[in-house]
């Protein structure tokens, strides 16, 4: 890890060399501001002051490599205490999270596109988590069942209006969790007013790309 005393580098390991491109000879004795990209000037100094006041700082920020590359990092800044309990320095553990941040951005963009399409769909579209609870319901659900989308978000699909077909639906849901696709799954249910309704459901597992 990188030990920083008074915002000056005093220790630099091989992992830091790979991440930032500086050798230990180049970085030891240099101010931590060397790793701060434009817009982040003085950030490490402020972290150091917070640690001196008894805090452990955990943040996600950006840092700059020797070649000018700016990347996302998770930073943990902690006190270094000697045997007598005196604060003698500050350690900064940096973990690059650029890929994770990019994945999160792509997922958010994909979800925004999906919702834009789903909101205009004539068919009701649900997104359900692995516990069977709705995380998204398209507006068409009002026309089909009488429920407003916000009445269903956060609730279990089976508990709300699939209770009449709970056993077969539960079995179908287990197939989805195994990665199988369900085509034209026909069920009988009830609208909000209690009147019968027949539904044809197609369901697909959704995977993220974080693995």
Short mmCIF file of C-alpha atoms in Angstrom, two decimals:
data_model
loop_
_atom_site.label_atom_id
_atom_site.label_comp_id
_atom_site.label_asym_id
_atom_site.label_seq_id
_atom_site.Cartn_x
_atom_site.Cartn_y
_atom_site.Cartn_z
CA UNK A 1 0.00 0.00 0.00
CA UNK A 2 1.01 3.64 -0.27
CA UNK A 3 2.02 5.20 3.03
CA UNK A 4 1.65 8.98 3.04
CA UNK A 5 2.97 11.21 5.82
CA UNK A 6 2.06 14.91 5.65
CA UNK A 7 0.70 14.18 2.13
CA UNK A 8 4.17 13.06 0.96
CA UNK A 9 4.84 9.54 -0.32
CA UNK A 10 7.12 7.53 1.96
CA UNK A 11 6.40 3.99 0.76
CA UNK A 12 5.36 2.58 -2.63
CA UNK A 13 4.78 -1.08 -3.46
CA UNK A 14 4.84 -3.03 -6.71
CA UNK A 15 1.05 -2.94 -7.10
CA UNK A 16 1.17 0.86 -6.94
CA UNK A 17 3.90 0.86 -9.61
CA UNK A 18 1.66 -1.17 -11.92
CA UNK A 19 -1.37 1.02 -11.26
CA UNK A 20 0.26 4.41 -11.60
CA UNK A 21 3.35 3.75 -13.72
CA UNK A 22 5.77 5.40 -11.28
CA UNK A 23 8.66 3.46 -9.76
CA UNK A 24 9.29 3.78 -6.03
CA UNK A 25 12.38 5.87 -6.81
CA UNK A 26 10.25 8.33 -8.77
CA UNK A 27 7.43 8.68 -6.26
CA UNK A 28 8.94 8.49 -2.75
CA UNK A 29 9.35 11.97 -1.39
CA UNK A 30 6.92 13.46 -3.90
CA UNK A 31 3.66 15.16 -2.84
CA UNK A 32 0.48 13.14 -3.22
CA UNK A 33 -0.83 15.86 -5.53
CA UNK A 34 1.28 14.23 -8.26
CA UNK A 35 -1.46 11.58 -8.56
CA UNK A 36 -4.36 14.01 -8.58
CA UNK A 37 -5.92 14.85 -11.95
CA UNK A 38 -7.29 18.31 -12.80
CA UNK A 39 -10.23 19.10 -10.57
CA UNK A 40 -8.97 16.93 -7.70
CA UNK A 41 -6.15 19.18 -6.48
CA UNK A 42 -5.68 19.05 -2.71
CA UNK A 43 -7.99 16.08 -2.27
CA UNK A 44 -5.43 13.82 -0.59
CA UNK A 45 -4.38 16.63 1.74
CA UNK A 46 -8.00 17.07 2.81
CA UNK A 47 -8.27 13.32 3.41
CA UNK A 48 -5.13 13.44 5.54
CA UNK A 49 -6.58 16.23 7.67
CA UNK A 50 -9.78 14.24 8.20
CA UNK A 51 -7.73 11.22 9.32
CA UNK A 52 -5.82 13.43 11.76
CA UNK A 53 -9.21 14.30 13.25
CA UNK A 54 -9.94 10.62 13.88
CA UNK A 55 -11.75 9.62 10.71
CA UNK A 56 -11.15 6.75 8.30
CA UNK A 57 -11.93 8.04 4.81
CA UNK A 58 -13.49 5.76 2.19
CA UNK A 59 -14.31 7.38 -1.14
CA UNK A 60 -14.58 6.68 -4.85
CA UNK A 61 -12.66 9.25 -6.88
CA UNK A 62 -10.23 9.56 -9.80
CA UNK A 63 -6.44 9.47 -10.00
CA UNK A 64 -3.88 10.13 -12.73
CA UNK A 65 -1.14 7.74 -13.89
CA UNK A 66 2.32 8.78 -15.06
CA UNK A 67 1.24 8.58 -18.71
CA UNK A 68 -1.68 10.94 -18.08
CA UNK A 69 -4.38 8.28 -17.97
CA UNK A 70 -7.15 9.22 -15.54
CA UNK A 71 -8.97 6.29 -13.94
CA UNK A 72 -11.53 5.54 -11.23
CA UNK A 73 -10.32 4.31 -7.85
CA UNK A 74 -11.75 3.32 -4.49
CA UNK A 75 -9.56 4.93 -1.83
CA UNK A 76 -9.34 4.05 1.86
CA UNK A 77 -7.28 6.48 3.93
CA UNK A 78 -6.40 5.37 7.46
CA UNK A 79 -4.13 6.51 10.32
CA UNK A 80 -0.75 4.89 10.96
CA UNK A 81 -0.21 4.72 14.73
CA UNK A 82 3.06 3.88 16.53
CA UNK A 83 3.41 1.76 19.69
CA UNK A 84 2.79 4.80 21.91
CA UNK A 85 -0.49 5.59 20.16
CA UNK A 86 0.89 8.59 18.30
CA UNK A 87 -0.21 9.35 14.75
CA UNK A 88 2.92 9.02 12.61
CA UNK A 89 1.48 8.88 9.13
CA UNK A 90 -1.45 8.13 6.89
CA UNK A 91 -1.92 5.09 4.67
CA UNK A 92 -3.82 5.21 1.41
CA UNK A 93 -5.05 1.96 -0.14
CA UNK A 94 -6.10 2.43 -3.76
CA UNK A 95 -8.10 -0.06 -5.81
CA UNK A 96 -8.86 0.64 -9.46
CA UNK A 97 -12.60 0.39 -10.22
CA UNK A 98 -12.69 1.77 -13.76
CA UNK A 99 -14.17 -1.43 -15.21
CA UNK A 100 -16.83 -1.61 -12.53
CA UNK A 101 -17.80 2.02 -13.11
CA UNK A 102 -18.02 1.45 -16.87
CA UNK A 103 -20.21 -1.62 -16.36
CA UNK A 104 -22.49 0.36 -14.08
CA UNK A 105 -22.77 3.12 -16.67
CA UNK A 106 -23.58 0.62 -19.44
CA UNK A 107 -26.22 -1.04 -17.26
CA UNK A 108 -27.80 2.32 -16.45
CA UNK A 109 -27.85 3.27 -20.14
CA UNK A 110 -29.36 -0.10 -21.09
CA UNK A 111 -32.02 0.22 -18.40
CA UNK A 112 -32.92 3.73 -19.57
CA UNK A 113 -33.34 2.48 -23.14
CA UNK A 114 -35.41 -0.49 -21.97
CA UNK A 115 -37.72 1.68 -19.90
CA UNK A 116 -38.19 4.10 -22.75
CA UNK A 117 -39.41 1.23 -24.94
CA UNK A 118 -41.38 -0.53 -22.21
CA UNK A 119 -43.22 2.64 -21.19
CA UNK A 120 -44.66 2.81 -24.73
CA UNK A 121 -45.52 -0.86 -25.06
CA UNK A 122 -49.14 -2.00 -25.44
CA UNK A 123 -48.30 -5.13 -23.43
CA UNK A 124 -47.60 -5.01 -19.72
CA UNK A 125 -43.91 -5.49 -18.97
CA UNK A 126 -42.50 -6.43 -15.58
CA UNK A 127 -38.99 -6.57 -14.23
CA UNK A 128 -38.83 -8.93 -11.26
CA UNK A 129 -35.88 -9.56 -8.95
CA UNK A 130 -34.67 -13.00 -7.88
CA UNK A 131 -37.07 -12.94 -4.92
CA UNK A 132 -40.07 -12.43 -7.20
CA UNK A 133 -40.63 -8.78 -6.32
CA UNK A 134 -41.41 -6.20 -9.01
CA UNK A 135 -38.73 -3.59 -9.62
CA UNK A 136 -40.47 -2.11 -12.68
CA UNK A 137 -43.99 -2.31 -14.12
CA UNK A 138 -44.94 -0.62 -17.39
CA UNK A 139 -47.94 1.73 -17.64
CA UNK A 140 -49.94 -0.79 -19.72
CA UNK A 141 -50.63 -2.75 -16.53
CA UNK A 142 -53.36 -0.23 -15.64
CA UNK A 143 -55.33 -1.01 -18.79
CA UNK A 144 -54.97 -4.78 -18.36
CA UNK A 145 -55.42 -5.31 -14.62
CA UNK A 146 -56.62 -2.04 -13.13
CA UNK A 147 -53.51 -1.72 -10.96
CA UNK A 148 -51.34 1.36 -11.18
CA UNK A 149 -47.63 0.54 -11.69
CA UNK A 150 -46.70 2.05 -8.32
CA UNK A 151 -49.14 -0.32 -6.59
CA UNK A 152 -47.11 -3.30 -7.83
CA UNK A 153 -43.52 -2.08 -7.60
CA UNK A 154 -41.90 -3.62 -4.53
CA UNK A 155 -44.56 -6.29 -4.14
CA UNK A 156 -44.41 -9.99 -4.95
CA UNK A 157 -46.15 -10.83 -8.22
CA UNK A 158 -47.70 -14.02 -6.82
CA UNK A 159 -49.02 -12.31 -3.70
CA UNK A 160 -50.61 -9.48 -5.65
CA UNK A 161 -52.53 -11.03 -8.54
CA UNK A 162 -51.14 -14.45 -9.41
CA UNK A 163 -52.21 -16.22 -6.21
CA UNK A 164 -54.70 -18.40 -8.10
CA UNK A 165 -51.83 -19.94 -10.05
CA UNK A 166 -49.13 -19.81 -7.36
CA UNK A 167 -47.87 -23.43 -7.66
CA UNK A 168 -47.37 -23.47 -11.46
CA UNK A 169 -46.08 -19.91 -11.47
CA UNK A 170 -43.62 -20.70 -8.70
CA UNK A 171 -42.35 -23.67 -10.70
CA UNK A 172 -42.04 -21.47 -13.79
CA UNK A 173 -40.15 -18.84 -11.79
CA UNK A 174 -37.69 -21.47 -10.59
CA UNK A 175 -36.99 -22.30 -14.25
CA UNK A 176 -36.23 -18.63 -14.90
CA UNK A 177 -33.75 -18.61 -12.04
CA UNK A 178 -32.00 -21.55 -13.72
CA UNK A 179 -31.65 -19.47 -16.88
CA UNK A 180 -34.52 -20.99 -18.86
CA UNK A 181 -36.93 -19.00 -21.05
CA UNK A 182 -40.72 -19.31 -20.75
CA UNK A 183 -42.80 -18.80 -23.89
CA UNK A 184 -46.58 -18.20 -23.90
CA UNK A 185 -47.22 -19.28 -20.31
CA UNK A 186 -51.04 -19.05 -19.96
CA UNK A 187 -52.61 -18.21 -16.61
CA UNK A 188 -55.96 -17.16 -15.15
CA UNK A 189 -55.91 -14.35 -12.61
CA UNK A 190 -58.02 -11.46 -11.29
CA UNK A 191 -58.15 -7.77 -12.03
CA UNK A 192 -58.02 -5.29 -9.19
CA UNK A 193 -61.83 -5.21 -9.12
CA UNK A 194 -61.95 -9.00 -8.74
CA UNK A 195 -63.13 -9.80 -12.26
CA UNK A 196 -61.42 -12.75 -13.99
CA UNK A 197 -58.64 -12.19 -16.48
CA UNK A 198 -56.70 -14.56 -18.71
CA UNK A 199 -53.06 -13.72 -19.36
CA UNK A 200 -50.39 -15.07 -21.67
CA UNK A 201 -46.95 -14.55 -20.16
CA UNK A 202 -43.54 -14.83 -21.76
CA UNK A 203 -40.58 -14.46 -19.43
CA UNK A 204 -36.84 -14.27 -19.90
CA UNK A 205 -33.95 -14.27 -17.44
CA UNK A 206 -31.89 -11.08 -17.44
CA UNK A 207 -28.17 -11.28 -16.72
CA UNK A 208 -25.74 -8.46 -16.06
CA UNK A 209 -22.17 -8.59 -17.40
CA UNK A 210 -20.31 -8.13 -14.11
CA UNK A 211 -19.02 -11.74 -14.05
#
